[in-house]
Amino acid sequence: MGKPSPHQSRPMQMSQSTSSHTETAAETTTELYDEHQFAAFKNAIEEVVAKRNVIRDFRKNEKDLEIVKQHLLDNGRKLPYWDVHQFLPIKASTEASETRKKTEYTKERLQERRQTYLDHTGLTSQQHRLATVLLAHVGEHCAKTSQTKPLYVAWEKILEAGMTPLSRILSTYLYALSLESDVDNTDRDVASEVAMFHDALYEPTEKTITLLVKGLVARGDAAGAEALLDGIEDGPLGDLRHRTTSPILQLYCKKGEVGSALRLYQRMRTTSRVKMDAATYAEFIAAIAENGYFKSTSAPIDGAEEMGYIPAYGQGLLDTLISEMAEDILDISEVSATVLHNGFAKGYEECEWDSIKPVSSLCSSDQLVANRVEVDRKTGKCPATEVTLRLIVLEESQRLHVHDTLLEMAKVKSIEYTTRLAAKGRIAKDIAEQAELATETLKEFSDWLNAREGEPYTAIIDGPNIAYFGWGRVNIHQLILMVRALEKQGEHPLVVMPQKYTRQKFHLRAGMIQVLKDDELEMLESLKEKDQMYVVPPMCLDDLYWMLASTSNQTTATNGTSIDVPKNNDEGRYPGLRPMVISNDKMRDHRMELLEERAFRRWCCSHIVNYNYTEYIENHWEEREITFHAADIFSDEIQSNECPDGATAWHFPVTEWGSNERFCLKLPYDSKH
């Protein structure tokens, strides 16, 4: 059996003349095109024929161009109306042989229509080809000028005359028809017609399939849209993207067909190119909530257990679905938070719709919580559930990924940096050669960390960040205070410092030079002698060095033992993963290019420790108190935690809200169920 055709759900609407190769003048209709659309079409034709490239195309056929132009500008139809289905076979298959038959059928129907059109109008074959070319130019013109109205008439002309535009021209029509425009054509999906026509003549594209799906969804036919995707040659759902499949899921949700929605959702998650976004997850989970399936007394969703969702209702199902969401999504928008709130509010009939009121006090166990909360910045505790949010640290595989990515980044970052310097005339070396050198130098640093013997480094100091803090220049005394403070806390620090700042004289910024004093140079030399400072060579980015050091195994020094510090340790040391990075760097330059967003956030949470100095009274080198605090107390990603009463609470970061605010979701809890 062949796979069903993408067009099988659209039966061919045969005209009374489908079996005839000719149509008489007596059959000709005098129906006129829509007045507004035709006026736009006429203007488009006039603008197109005035273009130089069009004049060049028709240079040898100027007389024919005028004939074709006047012919197309006739507002009356020449032949009885045929819609697109009359060029398509009733039944087809996506098997190769059947696909060829489908294409042959469509070409034969077009040839019949074209010959009838030529017989009736008196146009020559050459003039017919020129008309096809001219309408192709109209499509390109509309795409460039964001017009849609002219295309409705142009499309009718194509069908009426049995034209066969190139695949790229039909794609241009699809692009132009997808643009926002004030079109008086709400009763007909012309874009879907163009897509069907294209797929009957040429290889289907993701664009054409997506438009056909949207057309079926607009008519409320979710099952038909899903069947269309099943007919794609690549197999069920093929390799289509989220934008193609999500409208079907949304329609199932809107219609309350939860079993079908869950089945499609599972297929979408297991299709490699289908990436679910936060909005789709929220709408899907909200639809299940609205239909009451998260209640402890609910019946299971039909077919869910066969798909592996056990239990197929209640808290267990909710935990499974949000856990799957959390694998793909880190945070949600305020709109998605509202969608979730409304879905649960309707399903439980316990609170107002469209109002995510902030909750600042403890809610009872039997109460639904689907609200905005502000988590305590110091303790990580949620006021509505008394849950303490966790700091989710970097997993070992993610740590290795960060380490390896930093090595890969060295070359790219070096090229960017040296290119900027070369543009300013500040570097003479070959940029590619310098990039290779930068990569090799960072690799040598990585190897040195793994090979060196002695005590492992537990604190990596971002040298310039500490030395510049609170000053308009480099303060070496302040850097030394940091080293001493960390040593007193039982840490073994390594300062990462660009070579520039270890020289006696260097440029701070345009027009300003700093000269280090002898005692400051001696302090830096002492750090190097103690193996407590690594000097980053010129033309290399020091940020990559202290970031990489935080993820190094330090193989020889650690000898396979953990150097992490537990909470409430007897030594009073700052708890957390080691090495920690002492820096107030906001990491804006590395956020998107470093690695996958989840790993980046976890790396920041796991390793970055911020600091602050108390002000000095008389001398800037005098002892001052240094305070340390984690960049984050709890992770900036979706997480679940057990409440004191045994219930489960989910917390979602919301992009438009404050850094400590979350959308809190907790179902009414009954320990008996």
XYZ file of C-alpha atoms in Angstrom:
673
model
C 0.000 0.000 0.000
C 1.247 3.453 -0.829
C 1.227 6.278 1.673
C -1.758 8.639 1.497
C -1.298 11.680 -0.657
C -0.963 15.115 0.906
C -3.942 16.056 -1.245
C -6.119 13.044 -0.542
C -8.247 14.934 1.960
C -9.166 17.481 -0.749
C -11.392 15.675 -3.304
C -11.211 16.981 -6.842
C -14.141 19.187 -7.742
C -14.587 18.327 -11.406
C -16.176 20.903 -13.716
C -18.775 19.938 -16.286
C -16.096 20.105 -18.969
C -13.370 17.971 -17.396
C -13.619 15.260 -19.983
C -13.486 17.666 -22.903
C -10.342 19.026 -24.539
C -12.153 22.128 -25.789
C -14.587 24.699 -24.481
C -16.784 26.693 -26.828
C -17.265 30.423 -26.840
C -20.854 29.884 -25.805
C -19.601 28.416 -22.527
C -17.490 31.494 -21.778
C -18.517 33.389 -18.691
C -18.532 37.159 -18.517
C -17.767 37.098 -14.794
C -15.511 39.966 -13.767
C -12.702 39.944 -11.209
C -13.007 41.693 -7.874
C -12.812 45.421 -8.573
C -10.272 46.288 -5.860
C -8.058 43.304 -6.524
C -8.076 43.924 -10.255
C -7.163 47.578 -9.786
C -4.147 46.463 -7.715
C -3.283 43.878 -10.380
C -3.459 46.492 -13.139
C -1.132 48.821 -11.220
C 1.298 45.967 -10.642
C 1.342 45.083 -14.367
C 2.010 48.718 -15.313
C 4.842 48.980 -12.783
C 6.362 45.673 -13.873
C 6.438 46.397 -17.621
C 8.195 49.701 -16.881
C 11.123 47.941 -15.169
C 14.402 47.683 -17.039
C 14.876 43.963 -16.479
C 11.384 43.250 -17.856
C 11.963 45.485 -20.863
C 15.229 43.586 -21.432
C 13.424 40.211 -21.263
C 10.901 41.351 -23.863
C 13.297 43.369 -26.057
C 12.834 41.067 -29.033
C 9.111 40.706 -28.438
C 7.894 44.251 -27.830
C 4.810 43.790 -30.001
C 3.911 40.542 -28.251
C 4.487 42.205 -24.877
C 1.876 44.845 -25.667
C -0.591 42.167 -26.833
C 0.017 40.070 -23.687
C -0.264 43.125 -21.436
C -3.610 44.189 -22.901
C -4.801 40.594 -22.785
C -3.998 40.246 -19.076
C -5.588 43.608 -18.319
C -8.956 42.414 -19.621
C -11.161 42.222 -16.517
C -13.401 39.490 -17.921
C -12.809 35.746 -17.695
C -12.147 33.956 -20.976
C -13.198 30.417 -20.009
C -15.555 28.810 -17.510
C -14.048 28.778 -14.039
C -11.742 25.927 -13.021
C -10.361 25.780 -9.521
C -7.039 24.188 -8.606
C -8.583 20.792 -7.796
C -9.430 20.248 -11.425
C -5.706 19.991 -12.163
C -5.165 17.414 -9.421
C -5.911 13.683 -9.369
C -8.556 12.438 -6.959
C -6.277 9.707 -5.622
C -2.527 9.627 -5.493
C 0.356 8.171 -3.558
C 3.759 9.347 -2.430
C 5.422 6.227 -3.860
C 7.823 7.268 -6.613
C 5.892 5.701 -9.485
C 2.568 7.084 -8.299
C 4.087 10.518 -7.727
C 5.242 10.551 -11.343
C 1.727 9.576 -12.438
C 0.296 12.436 -10.375
C 2.690 14.901 -11.998
C 1.906 13.535 -15.451
C -1.826 13.863 -14.793
C -1.471 17.484 -13.718
C 0.685 18.314 -16.729
C -1.878 16.691 -19.041
C -4.710 18.691 -17.482
C -2.665 21.890 -17.820
C -1.970 21.082 -21.469
C -5.693 20.540 -22.103
C -6.576 23.836 -20.462
C -3.762 25.685 -22.240
C -4.841 24.425 -25.670
C -8.471 25.316 -24.991
C -7.370 28.762 -23.870
C -5.243 29.323 -26.978
C -8.055 28.122 -29.262
C -10.509 30.475 -27.623
C -8.325 33.595 -27.277
C -6.246 33.351 -30.449
C -2.994 33.810 -28.531
C 0.068 32.081 -29.918
C 2.150 29.635 -27.888
C 4.914 32.272 -27.775
C 2.504 34.861 -26.385
C 1.252 32.341 -23.812
C 4.833 31.759 -22.642
C 5.388 35.527 -22.420
C 2.224 35.881 -20.342
C 3.586 33.244 -17.950
C 6.876 35.166 -17.709
C 5.072 38.450 -17.111
C 3.017 36.949 -14.266
C 6.262 35.585 -12.813
C 7.579 39.165 -12.739
C 4.341 40.234 -11.032
C 4.995 37.680 -8.276
C 8.547 38.936 -7.743
C 7.318 42.531 -7.756
C 4.673 41.766 -5.107
C 7.215 39.960 -2.951
C 9.588 42.927 -3.053
C 6.861 45.519 -2.424
C 4.914 43.464 0.159
C 1.726 43.480 -1.893
C -0.799 40.660 -1.927
C -3.915 41.855 -3.736
C -2.459 41.634 -7.278
C -1.623 37.971 -6.753
C -5.251 36.914 -6.358
C -5.978 38.013 -9.912
C -2.615 36.741 -11.179
C -3.329 33.314 -9.707
C -6.744 33.191 -11.407
C -5.074 34.096 -14.702
C -2.555 31.269 -14.249
C -5.282 28.682 -13.636
C -7.535 29.993 -16.378
C -4.771 29.890 -19.000
C -3.291 26.544 -17.904
C 0.124 28.080 -17.218
C 3.006 26.128 -15.672
C 5.167 28.526 -13.614
C 8.584 27.403 -12.419
C 8.936 26.018 -8.890
C 10.810 29.108 -7.715
C 8.035 31.368 -9.052
C 5.378 29.448 -7.149
C 7.593 29.718 -4.060
C 7.745 33.474 -4.620
C 3.947 33.590 -4.793
C 3.786 31.643 -1.526
C 6.190 34.049 0.136
C 4.252 37.110 -1.035
C 0.908 35.585 -0.020
C 2.267 34.945 3.474
C 2.930 38.653 4.021
C 0.587 40.709 6.157
C -1.738 42.686 3.967
C -5.274 44.067 3.847
C -6.754 41.560 1.450
C -10.443 41.326 0.611
C -10.289 37.579 0.084
C -11.151 35.960 3.392
C -13.320 33.160 1.968
C -10.536 31.394 0.090
C -7.102 30.032 0.991
C -5.139 30.910 -2.130
C -1.796 30.133 -0.488
C -2.911 26.532 0.069
C -4.028 26.338 -3.563
C -0.596 27.482 -4.749
C 1.033 24.960 -2.404
C -1.118 22.089 -3.732
C -0.419 23.156 -7.305
C 3.307 23.298 -6.602
C 3.371 19.850 -4.983
C 1.475 18.342 -7.923
C 4.189 19.517 -10.323
C 7.344 19.579 -8.201
C 8.915 18.048 -5.102
C 6.995 19.178 -1.975
C 8.873 21.600 0.281
C 8.523 22.357 3.955
C 6.960 25.678 3.020
C 4.247 24.088 0.882
C 3.480 21.382 3.447
C 3.289 23.997 6.222
C 0.800 26.076 4.237
C -1.349 23.040 3.505
C -1.318 22.137 7.196
C -2.368 25.656 8.153
C -5.175 25.515 5.611
C -6.549 22.276 7.066
C -6.153 23.592 10.603
C -8.039 26.761 9.648
C -10.932 24.525 8.602
C -10.753 22.635 11.899
C -9.448 19.405 10.355
C -6.622 18.416 12.711
C -6.824 14.726 11.799
C -6.614 15.574 8.092
C -3.570 17.775 8.715
C -1.846 15.004 10.653
C -2.704 12.497 7.913
C -1.144 14.857 5.388
C 2.118 14.791 7.339
C 1.961 10.991 7.505
C 2.000 10.962 3.723
C 5.362 12.656 3.438
C 7.978 10.380 1.870
C 10.324 10.692 4.862
C 7.780 8.820 6.992
C 5.368 9.828 9.757
C 5.909 13.554 10.424
C 9.067 13.360 8.291
C 11.764 15.801 9.373
C 9.414 18.757 9.572
C 10.026 21.611 11.936
C 8.000 22.886 14.869
C 6.180 25.549 12.831
C 4.659 22.834 10.646
C 3.429 20.505 13.372
C 2.511 22.857 16.234
C -0.684 24.257 14.594
C -2.126 20.720 14.563
C -1.326 20.237 18.249
C -2.850 23.610 19.056
C -6.064 22.664 17.222
C -6.349 19.359 19.093
C -5.924 21.302 22.340
C -8.502 23.905 21.332
C -11.025 21.190 20.471
C -10.401 19.375 23.747
C -9.204 16.214 21.974
C -6.646 15.517 24.679
C -5.868 11.920 23.672
C -5.051 12.966 20.106
C -3.053 15.923 21.416
C -0.975 13.692 23.693
C -0.322 11.222 20.888
C 0.846 13.971 18.521
C 2.854 15.645 21.292
C 4.793 12.442 21.906
C 5.522 12.072 18.201
C 6.684 15.681 18.001
C 9.088 15.223 20.909
C 10.642 12.157 19.306
C 11.097 13.793 15.890
C 14.638 15.165 15.742
C 13.925 18.463 13.963
C 10.767 19.280 15.922
C 11.836 21.590 18.746
C 8.988 22.376 21.116
C 8.918 25.944 22.366
C 7.676 27.265 25.694
C 4.397 28.592 24.271
C 3.468 25.205 22.761
C 4.314 23.361 25.968
C 2.235 25.828 27.999
C -0.794 25.575 25.703
C -0.587 21.775 25.692
C -0.303 21.397 29.476
C -2.993 24.054 30.026
C -5.388 22.154 27.725
C -4.922 18.951 29.748
C -5.463 20.922 32.966
C -8.598 22.594 31.616
C -10.071 19.181 30.830
C -9.471 18.037 34.400
C -6.915 15.303 33.770
C -4.500 16.506 36.464
C -7.070 15.943 39.206
C -6.359 12.996 41.491
C -9.882 11.656 40.809
C -9.637 11.889 37.013
C -9.905 8.965 34.634
C -6.721 8.256 32.632
C -6.279 9.939 29.261
C -7.388 7.520 26.587
C -4.390 5.711 25.117
C -1.837 7.455 27.371
C -0.726 4.321 29.225
C 0.011 2.577 25.936
C 2.317 5.508 25.143
C 4.192 4.994 28.399
C 2.511 7.687 30.504
C 1.902 5.894 33.798
C 0.005 7.207 35.628
C -2.002 8.796 32.821
C -3.662 11.361 35.095
C -3.088 13.464 38.207
C 0.160 14.690 39.741
C 2.192 11.882 38.195
C 1.197 12.879 34.684
C 1.832 16.559 35.411
C 5.302 15.805 36.780
C 6.163 13.730 33.714
C 5.030 16.383 31.248
C 6.718 19.324 33.003
C 9.889 17.258 33.430
C 9.882 16.747 29.654
C 9.254 20.467 29.208
C 12.158 21.288 31.525
C 14.484 19.227 29.317
C 13.853 21.646 26.439
C 12.854 24.901 28.139
C 14.551 27.017 30.797
C 11.973 29.765 31.286
C 8.605 30.954 29.995
C 7.047 34.260 28.999
C 4.397 36.092 30.993
C 1.892 35.166 28.285
C 2.678 31.474 28.755
C 2.422 31.863 32.527
C -1.049 33.340 32.030
C -2.009 30.465 29.716
C -0.965 27.949 32.369
C -2.783 29.863 35.091
C -5.993 30.010 33.068
C -5.886 26.318 32.155
C -5.563 25.223 35.774
C -8.040 27.843 36.990
C -10.693 26.519 34.595
C -9.901 22.898 35.369
C -10.131 23.359 39.128
C -12.640 26.240 39.126
C -10.867 27.757 42.098
C -9.486 31.115 41.051
C -9.956 34.008 38.643
C -8.996 33.670 34.999
C -6.511 36.049 33.363
C -5.155 37.146 36.754
C -1.895 35.752 38.112
C -2.148 37.426 41.474
C 1.048 37.496 43.532
C 0.975 35.252 46.602
C 3.056 36.249 49.611
C 1.761 33.890 52.318
C 1.542 30.137 52.817
C -1.304 28.420 50.975
C -3.201 25.463 52.438
C -2.484 21.930 51.212
C -5.873 21.565 49.521
C -5.500 24.832 47.601
C -4.429 25.175 43.966
C -1.417 27.462 43.518
C -0.955 28.841 40.002
C 0.391 32.239 40.881
C 3.246 34.683 40.856
C 5.567 34.475 43.858
C 8.734 36.233 44.980
C 11.337 33.786 46.230
C 13.469 34.968 49.141
C 16.825 36.042 47.712
C 18.817 34.908 50.748
C 17.121 31.607 51.560
C 15.576 30.549 48.237
C 12.264 29.870 50.000
C 8.877 30.217 48.245
C 6.279 32.005 50.420
C 3.310 30.093 48.973
C 4.645 26.545 49.394
C 7.586 26.843 51.838
C 9.689 25.010 49.273
C 13.387 25.899 49.129
C 14.504 26.196 45.515
C 17.701 24.381 44.599
C 20.936 25.465 42.993
C 21.272 22.967 40.134
C 24.963 22.511 39.449
C 26.825 21.654 36.275
C 26.765 17.965 35.405
C 30.060 16.249 34.625
C 29.240 15.896 30.922
C 28.317 19.577 30.759
C 31.534 20.564 32.553
C 33.577 18.665 29.990
C 31.564 20.308 27.224
C 32.358 23.764 28.622
C 36.048 22.888 28.847
C 36.249 21.579 25.283
C 34.150 24.420 23.873
C 36.486 26.988 25.416
C 39.408 25.386 23.597
C 37.438 25.589 20.343
C 36.499 29.194 21.044
C 40.109 30.307 21.398
C 40.659 30.371 17.638
C 37.391 32.143 16.832
C 37.805 34.747 19.564
C 41.407 35.355 18.564
C 40.414 35.987 14.949
C 37.766 38.472 16.084
C 40.199 40.226 18.419
C 43.168 40.394 16.050
C 40.927 41.526 13.185
C 39.822 44.505 15.269
C 43.432 45.328 16.130
C 44.540 44.917 12.519
C 41.847 47.358 11.437
C 43.383 49.880 13.830
C 46.890 49.185 12.545
C 47.986 47.716 15.874
C 49.026 44.271 14.686
C 51.263 43.159 11.854
C 51.130 39.355 12.269
C 49.047 37.169 10.038
C 45.608 36.892 11.666
C 45.205 33.167 10.943
C 48.676 32.479 12.309
C 47.901 34.454 15.452
C 44.640 32.537 15.916
C 46.439 29.212 15.700
C 48.993 30.461 18.228
C 46.235 31.574 20.619
C 44.580 28.165 20.391
C 47.840 26.342 21.038
C 48.674 28.611 23.986
C 45.326 27.944 25.689
C 45.796 24.221 25.108
C 49.233 24.466 26.770
C 47.597 26.164 29.768
C 45.052 23.342 29.978
C 47.817 20.740 29.808
C 49.826 22.598 32.462
C 46.860 22.550 34.860
C 46.503 18.803 34.435
C 50.228 18.031 34.691
C 51.332 20.291 37.550
C 51.964 18.734 40.934
C 51.218 20.184 44.331
C 48.088 21.530 45.908
C 45.171 21.890 43.461
C 43.801 25.356 42.834
C 40.445 25.885 44.502
C 39.874 29.556 43.634
C 40.581 31.165 40.255
C 40.893 34.947 40.464
C 39.884 37.134 37.523
C 42.882 39.429 38.027
C 41.835 42.558 36.094
C 38.299 42.394 37.491
C 39.556 42.453 41.084
C 42.365 44.962 40.461
C 40.066 47.439 38.693
C 37.148 47.090 41.143
C 36.180 50.510 42.487
C 39.133 52.201 40.789
C 39.887 53.877 37.513
C 43.214 52.073 37.394
C 44.840 48.767 38.331
C 45.214 48.395 42.108
C 47.761 45.649 42.811
C 47.342 46.060 46.581
C 43.657 45.221 46.240
C 44.528 42.098 44.259
C 46.935 40.958 46.978
C 44.240 41.527 49.636
C 41.994 39.144 47.722
C 44.699 36.466 47.560
C 45.329 36.744 51.308
C 41.618 36.669 52.164
C 41.122 33.471 50.174
C 44.166 31.848 51.774
C 42.757 32.620 55.224
C 39.571 30.782 54.199
C 41.534 27.681 53.304
C 41.610 28.226 49.548
C 44.547 27.841 47.184
C 44.145 30.702 44.696
C 45.461 31.216 41.173
C 45.426 34.719 39.701
C 44.884 34.882 35.941
C 46.464 38.123 34.704
C 47.112 39.478 31.186
C 50.801 40.158 30.599
C 50.004 43.800 29.914
C 49.237 44.488 33.590
C 52.441 42.856 34.841
C 54.649 45.362 33.045
C 55.931 48.487 34.759
C 54.126 50.777 32.304
C 50.988 50.141 30.265
C 48.052 51.940 28.620
C 44.851 51.986 30.629
C 42.788 53.668 27.954
C 43.176 56.350 25.337
C 45.449 59.095 26.628
C 46.110 57.458 30.012
C 49.182 55.442 31.056
C 49.722 53.730 34.415
C 53.157 53.129 35.914
C 53.457 50.446 38.597
C 55.654 51.153 41.598
C 58.539 48.900 42.578
C 56.644 47.371 45.519
C 53.706 46.542 43.212
C 56.018 44.812 40.745
C 57.549 42.881 43.647
C 54.075 41.726 44.733
C 53.352 40.402 41.259
C 56.728 38.702 41.089
C 56.065 37.062 44.456
C 52.792 35.613 43.142
C 54.609 34.148 40.144
C 57.325 32.641 42.342
C 54.660 30.961 44.512
C 52.988 29.558 41.403
C 49.919 31.664 42.270
C 49.709 33.686 39.080
C 49.441 32.660 35.460
C 50.415 35.389 33.009
C 48.313 35.303 29.839
C 50.436 36.041 26.750
C 49.712 39.063 24.529
C 46.946 38.721 21.916
C 45.207 36.050 24.034
C 41.927 36.594 25.884
C 42.330 36.158 29.632
C 38.608 35.432 30.126
C 39.021 32.103 28.354
C 41.834 31.165 30.738
C 40.004 31.676 34.022
C 36.848 30.119 32.603
C 38.773 27.059 31.433
C 40.621 26.778 34.753
C 37.286 26.478 36.571
C 36.461 23.339 34.554
C 39.895 21.698 34.627
C 40.286 18.263 36.232
C 43.767 19.227 37.503
C 44.434 15.520 37.047
C 47.799 15.193 38.799
C 47.121 17.646 41.637
C 43.737 16.207 42.597
C 44.776 12.579 42.025
C 41.131 11.728 41.395
C 39.837 13.121 44.707
C 37.075 15.703 44.949
C 38.034 19.236 45.949
C 34.449 20.465 46.291
C 33.404 21.973 49.637
C 30.195 20.731 51.335
C 27.684 22.944 53.099
C 28.161 23.548 56.831
C 31.747 22.277 56.678
C 33.830 22.360 59.876
C 36.489 24.619 58.335
C 33.983 27.417 57.701
C 34.940 27.507 54.019
C 32.663 28.888 51.347
C 30.596 25.895 50.149
C 30.238 24.795 46.545
C 32.062 23.343 43.569
C 35.784 23.909 43.128
C 37.543 25.647 41.596
C 35.322 28.659 42.128
C 35.849 31.792 40.034
C 36.156 35.066 41.923
C 34.754 37.721 39.607
C 31.977 40.257 39.231
C 32.016 39.774 35.460
C 28.413 39.672 34.165
C 29.485 37.288 31.386
C 27.544 39.208 28.733
C 30.236 38.585 26.105
C 30.084 34.818 26.519
C 26.394 34.119 27.135
C 25.198 33.098 23.667
C 28.382 31.856 22.040
C 29.906 29.770 24.779
C 27.642 26.752 24.846
C 24.110 25.517 25.221
C 22.118 27.921 27.410
C 21.341 25.432 30.176
C 25.000 24.467 30.586
C 26.007 28.129 30.589
C 23.526 29.006 33.346
C 24.606 26.039 35.408
C 28.259 26.899 34.943
C 27.609 30.426 36.241
C 25.603 29.086 39.188
C 28.175 26.400 39.959
C 31.411 28.358 39.739
C 30.988 32.164 39.764
C 31.348 33.798 43.175
C 30.874 37.550 43.471
C 32.711 39.719 45.978
C 32.737 43.140 47.601
C 35.327 45.212 49.504
C 34.607 47.553 52.388
C 35.909 51.062 51.796
C 39.376 51.917 53.090
C 39.735 54.670 55.691
C 43.242 56.052 55.144
C 45.392 53.806 52.943
C 44.113 51.673 50.084
C 46.569 48.886 50.963
C 45.278 48.503 54.517
C 43.372 45.359 55.476
C 39.719 45.510 54.422
C 36.863 43.100 54.831
C 35.970 41.132 51.701
C 32.579 39.490 51.461
C 31.694 36.678 49.073
C 28.329 35.625 47.775
C 27.150 33.277 45.073
C 26.048 34.829 41.816
C 22.825 32.806 42.281
C 21.297 31.224 45.378
C 18.886 29.128 43.321
C 18.962 28.152 39.679
C 17.382 30.207 36.941
C 15.568 27.291 35.318
C 12.377 25.263 35.731
C 12.547 22.990 38.760
C 10.377 20.896 41.070
C 10.730 20.395 44.814
C 8.828 18.550 47.519
C 6.730 20.672 49.858
C 6.710 20.113 53.653
C 3.238 18.541 53.301
C 4.494 16.022 50.726
C 3.085 17.765 47.649
C 5.194 18.751 44.648
C 5.674 22.384 43.635
C 6.995 23.558 40.270
C 8.643 26.942 39.801
C 9.086 28.594 36.393
C 11.328 31.629 35.733
C 9.376 34.224 33.709
C 11.366 36.380 31.315
C 9.488 39.624 31.994
C 9.519 39.279 35.797
C 12.195 40.016 38.380
C 15.130 37.635 38.848
C 13.671 36.319 42.142
C 10.094 35.981 40.887
C 8.624 32.712 39.676
C 5.365 31.279 38.404
C 4.525 28.734 41.100
C 2.360 25.704 40.297
C 1.149 23.271 42.973
C -1.894 21.039 42.739
C -4.289 20.595 45.653
C -2.770 17.821 47.749
C -4.592 14.969 49.420
C -2.284 12.483 51.132
C -4.940 9.763 50.705
C -4.502 9.742 46.900
